Every structure is written in structure tokens, then in C-alpha cells.
Amino acid sequence: KRGCSSGSVEGNVGNLKADMYDDFADYLTEVVKYYHETLNITFDYLEPFNEPFSTWWKALGGQEGCYFGQADQEKMIRELYTTMQAKNMLDYCSITAMDANSLDETFNGVTNYKREGDILPKIQKINGHSYFGSGNSRTNLAKFSHENDIILWQSESGPLSTSGSSEELIVLMGQRIIRDMKEMKCPAWVDWQLAAGN
């Protein structure tokens, strides 16, 4: 909407034009399809969002991003699923969502996906970031994942918004990894700083 890939001016308003969801789904699927068919590289999952509830995705910011409220996420997932189905991609690639910045946002978001009725069956994996989360957010997600037979990953974390010596940060991250693995029961744990090459 603003002609800027880092978000809207307001930050809490979606930046993708209402009539461009199908175009965005086409773009995402064409990239995955190209890798699969031309380069013989298959992506197991396709993720249309990153931290979609976050309000720091603002125009002229330093990183590409876009706010997607709950209804907009659901609209995007429906559009993406329809596009993947039409291109016969669902036998080798599935949708994952939503990579929210906190585990509470992740739990609230997927709970609403389930409430909608048609969204949760369209995704094969839940992604959540464990930078933040209330005391029971990890166990809530583990229970939700188990009850709905869906994979759960801790897909991004790191020592952001923390201070201390290198040793203190190493201990903090070690504790977080153990807690995430123990309480979320996630088969994958991703450190964003290492994955991003920082």
C-alpha cells in the first residue's frame, strides 16, 4: 500500500493491498516451484509471514516486513493453499505459520486458526519465536500441537533485549534452549543470529 517493503507508515496496518493476496501467493509459490523443478531443491514448508502481529514493520525501516492481523493471516493462508493446490505443489511442500515474535502470540494465533475451522487443516507445522512468552505458553503450545496432531518448531530466538557478559548470555541461551525443548517438545530449535550469519 505504501510502496515500501519494510511496512506501512503506521506499523499496525497491513501493507499488502487487499487485491494482491493472490499475486503474493503466486510469487511465493513460483519461487518454491522454480527451486523444485529447475534446481532440484525441494522446500518442505512455505511460510508467508514473519512476526505478523508485530508493529515495528514501518515504512523506511531497516528490514523488510509486513503486519498481518489475524483475519489477514487467515485470508493469506487460504489464498496460498488454493494457489499451491492449483499448481500441484501440496505433495512436496506444505504451509507453515506464523512465526510470531512471542509464544503467547503464537498460541493465540493458532487457537484462532482452529476456531475458524478451515485454517488449521491447511497448515502442517506451527512456528513460534521464543524471545518472549508467559509462564505456560510453551506447555500450552505443546498441548495444542499434540491434540491437533501438528508439528511445532521453535523457529527463532536469540539473546535480544538482554544484557550481560558473553558468559551470562551463553548461560541464558542454554537455559532457554533446554526450557523450550523440555516444555514445547519441539523437534527443531533455531537460533536466529547463527542462522542469519551474524
PDB file of C-alpha atoms in Angstrom:
ATOM      1  CA  LYS A   1       0.000   0.000   0.000  1.00  0.00           C
ATOM      2  CA  ARG A   2       2.870   2.406   0.800  1.00  0.00           C
ATOM      3  CA  GLY A   3       5.234   1.302  -1.962  1.00  0.00           C
ATOM      4  CA  CYS A   4       7.771   0.292   0.675  1.00  0.00           C
ATOM      5  CA  SER A   5       8.772  -3.287   1.528  1.00  0.00           C
ATOM      6  CA  SER A   6       9.555  -2.516   5.185  1.00  0.00           C
ATOM      7  CA  GLY A   7       5.909  -1.900   6.126  1.00  0.00           C
ATOM      8  CA  SER A   8       3.180   0.665   6.487  1.00  0.00           C
ATOM      9  CA  VAL A   9       3.678   4.138   7.929  1.00  0.00           C
ATOM     10  CA  GLU A  10       1.619   3.217  10.993  1.00  0.00           C
ATOM     11  CA  GLY A  11       3.169  -0.199  11.653  1.00  0.00           C
ATOM     12  CA  ASN A  12      -0.069  -1.755  12.898  1.00  0.00           C
ATOM     13  CA  VAL A  13      -1.770  -1.655   9.499  1.00  0.00           C
ATOM     14  CA  GLY A  14      -1.316  -4.278   6.802  1.00  0.00           C
ATOM     15  CA  ASN A  15       0.828  -3.106   3.893  1.00  0.00           C
ATOM     16  CA  LEU A  16      -0.271  -5.691   1.322  1.00  0.00           C
ATOM     17  CA  LYS A  17      -3.043  -4.367  -0.915  1.00  0.00           C
ATOM     18  CA  ALA A  18      -6.353  -6.184  -0.478  1.00  0.00           C
ATOM     19  CA  ASP A  19      -6.406  -7.252  -4.132  1.00  0.00           C
ATOM     20  CA  MET A  20      -2.799  -8.508  -4.104  1.00  0.00           C
ATOM     21  CA  TYR A  21      -3.079 -11.576  -1.838  1.00  0.00           C
ATOM     22  CA  ASP A  22      -3.396 -13.857  -4.843  1.00  0.00           C
ATOM     23  CA  ASP A  23      -0.426 -12.128  -6.504  1.00  0.00           C
ATOM     24  CA  PHE A  24       1.683 -12.589  -3.385  1.00  0.00           C
ATOM     25  CA  ALA A  25       0.666 -16.261  -3.212  1.00  0.00           C
ATOM     26  CA  ASP A  26       1.626 -16.643  -6.880  1.00  0.00           C
ATOM     27  CA  TYR A  27       5.018 -15.017  -6.267  1.00  0.00           C
ATOM     28  CA  LEU A  28       5.811 -17.229  -3.251  1.00  0.00           C
ATOM     29  CA  THR A  29       4.778 -20.427  -4.992  1.00  0.00           C
ATOM     30  CA  GLU A  30       6.621 -19.591  -8.220  1.00  0.00           C
ATOM     31  CA  VAL A  31       9.873 -19.227  -6.266  1.00  0.00           C
ATOM     32  CA  VAL A  32       9.396 -22.587  -4.484  1.00  0.00           C
ATOM     33  CA  LYS A  33       8.288 -24.240  -7.725  1.00  0.00           C
ATOM     34  CA  TYR A  34      11.338 -22.922  -9.589  1.00  0.00           C
ATOM     35  CA  TYR A  35      13.703 -24.355  -6.993  1.00  0.00           C
ATOM     36  CA  HIS A  36      11.872 -27.688  -7.075  1.00  0.00           C
ATOM     37  CA  GLU A  37      11.530 -28.068 -10.831  1.00  0.00           C
ATOM     38  CA  THR A  38      14.651 -26.296 -12.137  1.00  0.00           C
ATOM     39  CA  LEU A  39      17.271 -26.609  -9.403  1.00  0.00           C
ATOM     40  CA  ASN A  40      16.093 -29.903  -7.880  1.00  0.00           C
ATOM     41  CA  ILE A  41      15.906 -28.283  -4.427  1.00  0.00           C
ATOM     42  CA  THR A  42      12.691 -29.024  -2.561  1.00  0.00           C
ATOM     43  CA  PHE A  43      11.413 -26.873   0.273  1.00  0.00           C
ATOM     44  CA  ASP A  44       9.285 -28.879   2.701  1.00  0.00           C
ATOM     45  CA  TYR A  45       7.486 -25.792   4.006  1.00  0.00           C
ATOM     46  CA  LEU A  46       6.412 -22.381   2.762  1.00  0.00           C
ATOM     47  CA  GLU A  47       5.920 -19.577   5.288  1.00  0.00           C
ATOM     48  CA  PRO A  48       4.066 -16.433   4.152  1.00  0.00           C
ATOM     49  CA  PHE A  49       4.731 -14.377   7.324  1.00  0.00           C
ATOM     50  CA  ASN A  50       7.392 -13.346   9.782  1.00  0.00           C
ATOM     51  CA  GLU A  51       6.298 -11.811  13.083  1.00  0.00           C
ATOM     52  CA  PRO A  52       2.970 -10.737  11.542  1.00  0.00           C
ATOM     53  CA  PHE A  53       1.430  -9.331  14.758  1.00  0.00           C
ATOM     54  CA  SER A  54       4.442  -7.085  15.373  1.00  0.00           C
ATOM     55  CA  THR A  55       4.013  -3.352  14.889  1.00  0.00           C
ATOM     56  CA  TRP A  56       7.636  -2.439  14.149  1.00  0.00           C
ATOM     57  CA  TRP A  57       7.294  -3.134  10.416  1.00  0.00           C
ATOM     58  CA  LYS A  58       7.230   0.509   9.383  1.00  0.00           C
ATOM     59  CA  ALA A  59       7.897   2.329   6.129  1.00  0.00           C
ATOM     60  CA  LEU A  60      11.568   3.204   5.588  1.00  0.00           C
ATOM     61  CA  GLY A  61      12.614   0.749   8.298  1.00  0.00           C
ATOM     62  CA  GLY A  62      15.796  -1.288   8.100  1.00  0.00           C
ATOM     63  CA  GLN A  63      14.251  -4.687   7.317  1.00  0.00           C
ATOM     64  CA  GLU A  64      11.533  -5.967   5.002  1.00  0.00           C
ATOM     65  CA  GLY A  65       8.360  -6.933   6.826  1.00  0.00           C
ATOM     66  CA  CYS A  66       4.617  -6.572   6.955  1.00  0.00           C
ATOM     67  CA  TYR A  67       1.990  -6.518   9.677  1.00  0.00           C
ATOM     68  CA  PHE A  68      -0.758  -9.105   9.161  1.00  0.00           C
ATOM     69  CA  GLY A  69      -3.657  -9.085  11.633  1.00  0.00           C
ATOM     70  CA  GLN A  70      -5.472 -12.340  12.419  1.00  0.00           C
ATOM     71  CA  ALA A  71      -8.072 -12.017   9.631  1.00  0.00           C
ATOM     72  CA  ASP A  72      -5.399 -11.027   7.095  1.00  0.00           C
ATOM     73  CA  GLN A  73      -3.279 -14.056   8.040  1.00  0.00           C
ATOM     74  CA  GLU A  74      -6.257 -16.320   7.512  1.00  0.00           C
ATOM     75  CA  LYS A  75      -7.003 -14.700   4.152  1.00  0.00           C
ATOM     76  CA  MET A  76      -3.360 -15.181   3.097  1.00  0.00           C
ATOM     77  CA  ILE A  77      -3.291 -18.839   4.179  1.00  0.00           C
ATOM     78  CA  ARG A  78      -6.490 -19.568   2.227  1.00  0.00           C
ATOM     79  CA  GLU A  79      -5.073 -17.854  -0.857  1.00  0.00           C
ATOM     80  CA  LEU A  80      -1.723 -19.623  -0.567  1.00  0.00           C
ATOM     81  CA  TYR A  81      -3.329 -23.033  -0.100  1.00  0.00           C
ATOM     82  CA  THR A  82      -5.577 -22.537  -3.137  1.00  0.00           C
ATOM     83  CA  THR A  83      -2.581 -21.478  -5.249  1.00  0.00           C
ATOM     84  CA  MET A  84      -0.445 -24.409  -4.102  1.00  0.00           C
ATOM     85  CA  GLN A  85      -3.320 -26.776  -4.803  1.00  0.00           C
ATOM     86  CA  ALA A  86      -3.795 -25.375  -8.317  1.00  0.00           C
ATOM     87  CA  LYS A  87      -0.063 -25.798  -9.043  1.00  0.00           C
ATOM     88  CA  ASN A  88       0.040 -29.381  -7.674  1.00  0.00           C
ATOM     89  CA  MET A  89       2.589 -28.421  -5.026  1.00  0.00           C
ATOM     90  CA  LEU A  90       0.964 -29.872  -1.909  1.00  0.00           C
ATOM     91  CA  ASP A  91       2.508 -33.302  -2.420  1.00  0.00           C
ATOM     92  CA  TYR A  92       6.010 -31.897  -1.808  1.00  0.00           C
ATOM     93  CA  CYS A  93       5.524 -28.625   0.093  1.00  0.00           C
ATOM     94  CA  SER A  94       3.249 -27.606   2.974  1.00  0.00           C
ATOM     95  CA  ILE A  95       2.262 -24.322   4.596  1.00  0.00           C
ATOM     96  CA  THR A  96       3.699 -23.384   7.981  1.00  0.00           C
ATOM     97  CA  ALA A  97       2.721 -20.395  10.112  1.00  0.00           C
ATOM     98  CA  MET A  98       3.001 -17.944  11.762  1.00  0.00           C
ATOM     99  CA  ASP A  99       6.425 -17.172  13.204  1.00  0.00           C
ATOM    100  CA  ALA A 100       5.003 -14.749  15.751  1.00  0.00           C
ATOM    101  CA  ASN A 101       7.541 -12.871  17.875  1.00  0.00           C
ATOM    102  CA  SER A 102       6.269 -14.310  21.168  1.00  0.00           C
ATOM    103  CA  LEU A 103       4.938 -17.712  22.160  1.00  0.00           C
ATOM    104  CA  ASP A 104       1.771 -16.110  23.565  1.00  0.00           C
ATOM    105  CA  GLU A 105       1.061 -14.505  20.167  1.00  0.00           C
ATOM    106  CA  THR A 106       1.711 -17.873  18.526  1.00  0.00           C
ATOM    107  CA  PHE A 107      -0.690 -19.702  20.837  1.00  0.00           C
ATOM    108  CA  ASN A 108      -3.434 -17.067  20.488  1.00  0.00           C
ATOM    109  CA  GLY A 109      -2.999 -17.013  16.710  1.00  0.00           C
ATOM    110  CA  VAL A 110      -3.209 -20.784  16.175  1.00  0.00           C
ATOM    111  CA  THR A 111      -6.116 -21.039  18.602  1.00  0.00           C
ATOM    112  CA  ASN A 112      -7.962 -18.582  16.374  1.00  0.00           C
ATOM    113  CA  TYR A 113      -6.907 -20.570  13.289  1.00  0.00           C
ATOM    114  CA  LYS A 114      -8.616 -23.586  14.834  1.00  0.00           C
ATOM    115  CA  ARG A 115     -11.706 -21.543  15.701  1.00  0.00           C
ATOM    116  CA  GLU A 116     -12.067 -20.562  12.044  1.00  0.00           C
ATOM    117  CA  GLY A 117     -12.462 -24.230  11.135  1.00  0.00           C
ATOM    118  CA  ASP A 118     -10.739 -24.273   7.751  1.00  0.00           C
ATOM    119  CA  ILE A 119      -7.331 -22.724   8.550  1.00  0.00           C
ATOM    120  CA  LEU A 120      -5.571 -25.225  10.810  1.00  0.00           C
ATOM    121  CA  PRO A 121      -6.090 -28.134   8.357  1.00  0.00           C
ATOM    122  CA  LYS A 122      -4.278 -26.074   5.699  1.00  0.00           C
ATOM    123  CA  ILE A 123      -1.023 -25.863   7.665  1.00  0.00           C
ATOM    124  CA  GLN A 124       1.308 -28.721   8.582  1.00  0.00           C
ATOM    125  CA  LYS A 125       3.583 -27.004  11.093  1.00  0.00           C
ATOM    126  CA  ILE A 126       3.394 -24.260  13.712  1.00  0.00           C
ATOM    127  CA  ASN A 127       6.379 -21.922  14.020  1.00  0.00           C
ATOM    128  CA  GLY A 128       6.877 -19.733  17.076  1.00  0.00           C
ATOM    129  CA  HIS A 129       9.663 -17.483  18.329  1.00  0.00           C
ATOM    130  CA  SER A 130      10.676 -17.882  21.963  1.00  0.00           C
ATOM    131  CA  TYR A 131      12.120 -14.442  22.634  1.00  0.00           C
ATOM    132  CA  PHE A 132       9.165 -13.872  24.935  1.00  0.00           C
ATOM    133  CA  GLY A 133       6.318 -15.887  26.424  1.00  0.00           C
ATOM    134  CA  SER A 134       4.336 -16.193  29.625  1.00  0.00           C
ATOM    135  CA  GLY A 135       4.925 -18.997  32.107  1.00  0.00           C
ATOM    136  CA  ASN A 136       2.596 -21.527  30.461  1.00  0.00           C
ATOM    137  CA  SER A 137       2.946 -20.504  26.797  1.00  0.00           C
ATOM    138  CA  ARG A 138       5.351 -23.347  25.988  1.00  0.00           C
ATOM    139  CA  THR A 139       3.239 -26.066  27.575  1.00  0.00           C
ATOM    140  CA  ASN A 140       0.074 -24.598  26.012  1.00  0.00           C
ATOM    141  CA  LEU A 141       1.668 -24.844  22.567  1.00  0.00           C
ATOM    142  CA  ALA A 142       2.936 -28.371  23.207  1.00  0.00           C
ATOM    143  CA  LYS A 143      -0.554 -29.466  24.262  1.00  0.00           C
ATOM    144  CA  PHE A 144      -2.171 -27.731  21.284  1.00  0.00           C
ATOM    145  CA  SER A 145       0.330 -29.321  18.903  1.00  0.00           C
ATOM    146  CA  HIS A 146      -0.231 -32.793  20.356  1.00  0.00           C
ATOM    147  CA  GLU A 147      -4.035 -32.532  20.445  1.00  0.00           C
ATOM    148  CA  ASN A 148      -4.204 -31.282  16.856  1.00  0.00           C
ATOM    149  CA  ASP A 149      -1.515 -33.629  15.504  1.00  0.00           C
ATOM    150  CA  ILE A 150       0.562 -30.793  14.080  1.00  0.00           C
ATOM    151  CA  ILE A 151       4.340 -30.261  14.203  1.00  0.00           C
ATOM    152  CA  LEU A 152       5.652 -27.466  16.451  1.00  0.00           C
ATOM    153  CA  TRP A 153       9.019 -25.737  15.941  1.00  0.00           C
ATOM    154  CA  GLN A 154      10.770 -23.050  17.928  1.00  0.00           C
ATOM    155  CA  SER A 155      11.821 -21.247  14.771  1.00  0.00           C
ATOM    156  CA  GLU A 156      13.652 -18.167  16.047  1.00  0.00           C
ATOM    157  CA  SER A 157      15.290 -16.992  19.233  1.00  0.00           C
ATOM    158  CA  GLY A 158      18.430 -15.356  20.490  1.00  0.00           C
ATOM    159  CA  PRO A 159      19.730 -13.026  23.200  1.00  0.00           C
ATOM    160  CA  LEU A 160      17.868  -9.934  22.004  1.00  0.00           C
ATOM    161  CA  SER A 161      16.770  -7.310  24.549  1.00  0.00           C
ATOM    162  CA  THR A 162      19.174  -8.785  27.090  1.00  0.00           C
ATOM    163  CA  SER A 163      22.422  -7.559  28.544  1.00  0.00           C
ATOM    164  CA  GLY A 164      25.373  -9.119  30.299  1.00  0.00           C
ATOM    165  CA  SER A 165      28.738 -10.646  29.628  1.00  0.00           C
ATOM    166  CA  SER A 166      29.268 -13.200  26.876  1.00  0.00           C
ATOM    167  CA  GLU A 167      29.282 -15.928  29.515  1.00  0.00           C
ATOM    168  CA  GLU A 168      25.973 -14.712  31.002  1.00  0.00           C
ATOM    169  CA  LEU A 169      24.329 -14.623  27.564  1.00  0.00           C
ATOM    170  CA  ILE A 170      25.594 -18.140  26.805  1.00  0.00           C
ATOM    171  CA  VAL A 171      24.067 -19.414  30.061  1.00  0.00           C
ATOM    172  CA  LEU A 172      20.809 -17.546  29.353  1.00  0.00           C
ATOM    173  CA  MET A 173      20.532 -19.083  25.886  1.00  0.00           C
ATOM    174  CA  GLY A 174      21.421 -22.535  27.205  1.00  0.00           C
ATOM    175  CA  GLN A 175      18.617 -22.251  29.743  1.00  0.00           C
ATOM    176  CA  ARG A 176      16.179 -21.082  27.075  1.00  0.00           C
ATOM    177  CA  ILE A 177      17.063 -23.929  24.720  1.00  0.00           C
ATOM    178  CA  ILE A 178      16.561 -26.500  27.490  1.00  0.00           C
ATOM    179  CA  ARG A 179      13.274 -24.945  28.594  1.00  0.00           C
ATOM    180  CA  ASP A 180      11.956 -24.702  25.016  1.00  0.00           C
ATOM    181  CA  MET A 181      12.894 -28.292  24.218  1.00  0.00           C
ATOM    182  CA  LYS A 182      11.551 -29.633  27.502  1.00  0.00           C
ATOM    183  CA  GLU A 183       8.270 -27.701  27.647  1.00  0.00           C
ATOM    184  CA  MET A 184       7.464 -27.206  23.947  1.00  0.00           C
ATOM    185  CA  LYS A 185       8.686 -30.698  22.986  1.00  0.00           C
ATOM    186  CA  CYS A 186       9.772 -29.218  19.656  1.00  0.00           C
ATOM    187  CA  PRO A 187      11.896 -31.352  17.303  1.00  0.00           C
ATOM    188  CA  ALA A 188      13.664 -28.242  15.959  1.00  0.00           C
ATOM    189  CA  TRP A 189      15.172 -25.219  17.680  1.00  0.00           C
ATOM    190  CA  VAL A 190      16.606 -22.347  15.613  1.00  0.00           C
ATOM    191  CA  ASP A 191      18.925 -19.566  16.818  1.00  0.00           C
ATOM    192  CA  TRP A 192      18.255 -16.559  14.602  1.00  0.00           C
ATOM    193  CA  GLN A 193      21.636 -14.873  14.980  1.00  0.00           C
ATOM    194  CA  LEU A 194      23.513 -18.014  13.922  1.00  0.00           C
ATOM    195  CA  ALA A 195      21.031 -18.797  11.131  1.00  0.00           C
ATOM    196  CA  ALA A 196      21.281 -15.232   9.841  1.00  0.00           C
ATOM    197  CA  GLY A 197      25.058 -15.383   9.870  1.00  0.00           C
ATOM    198  CA  ASN A 198      25.550 -12.557  12.377  1.00  0.00           C
TER     199      ASN A 198
END
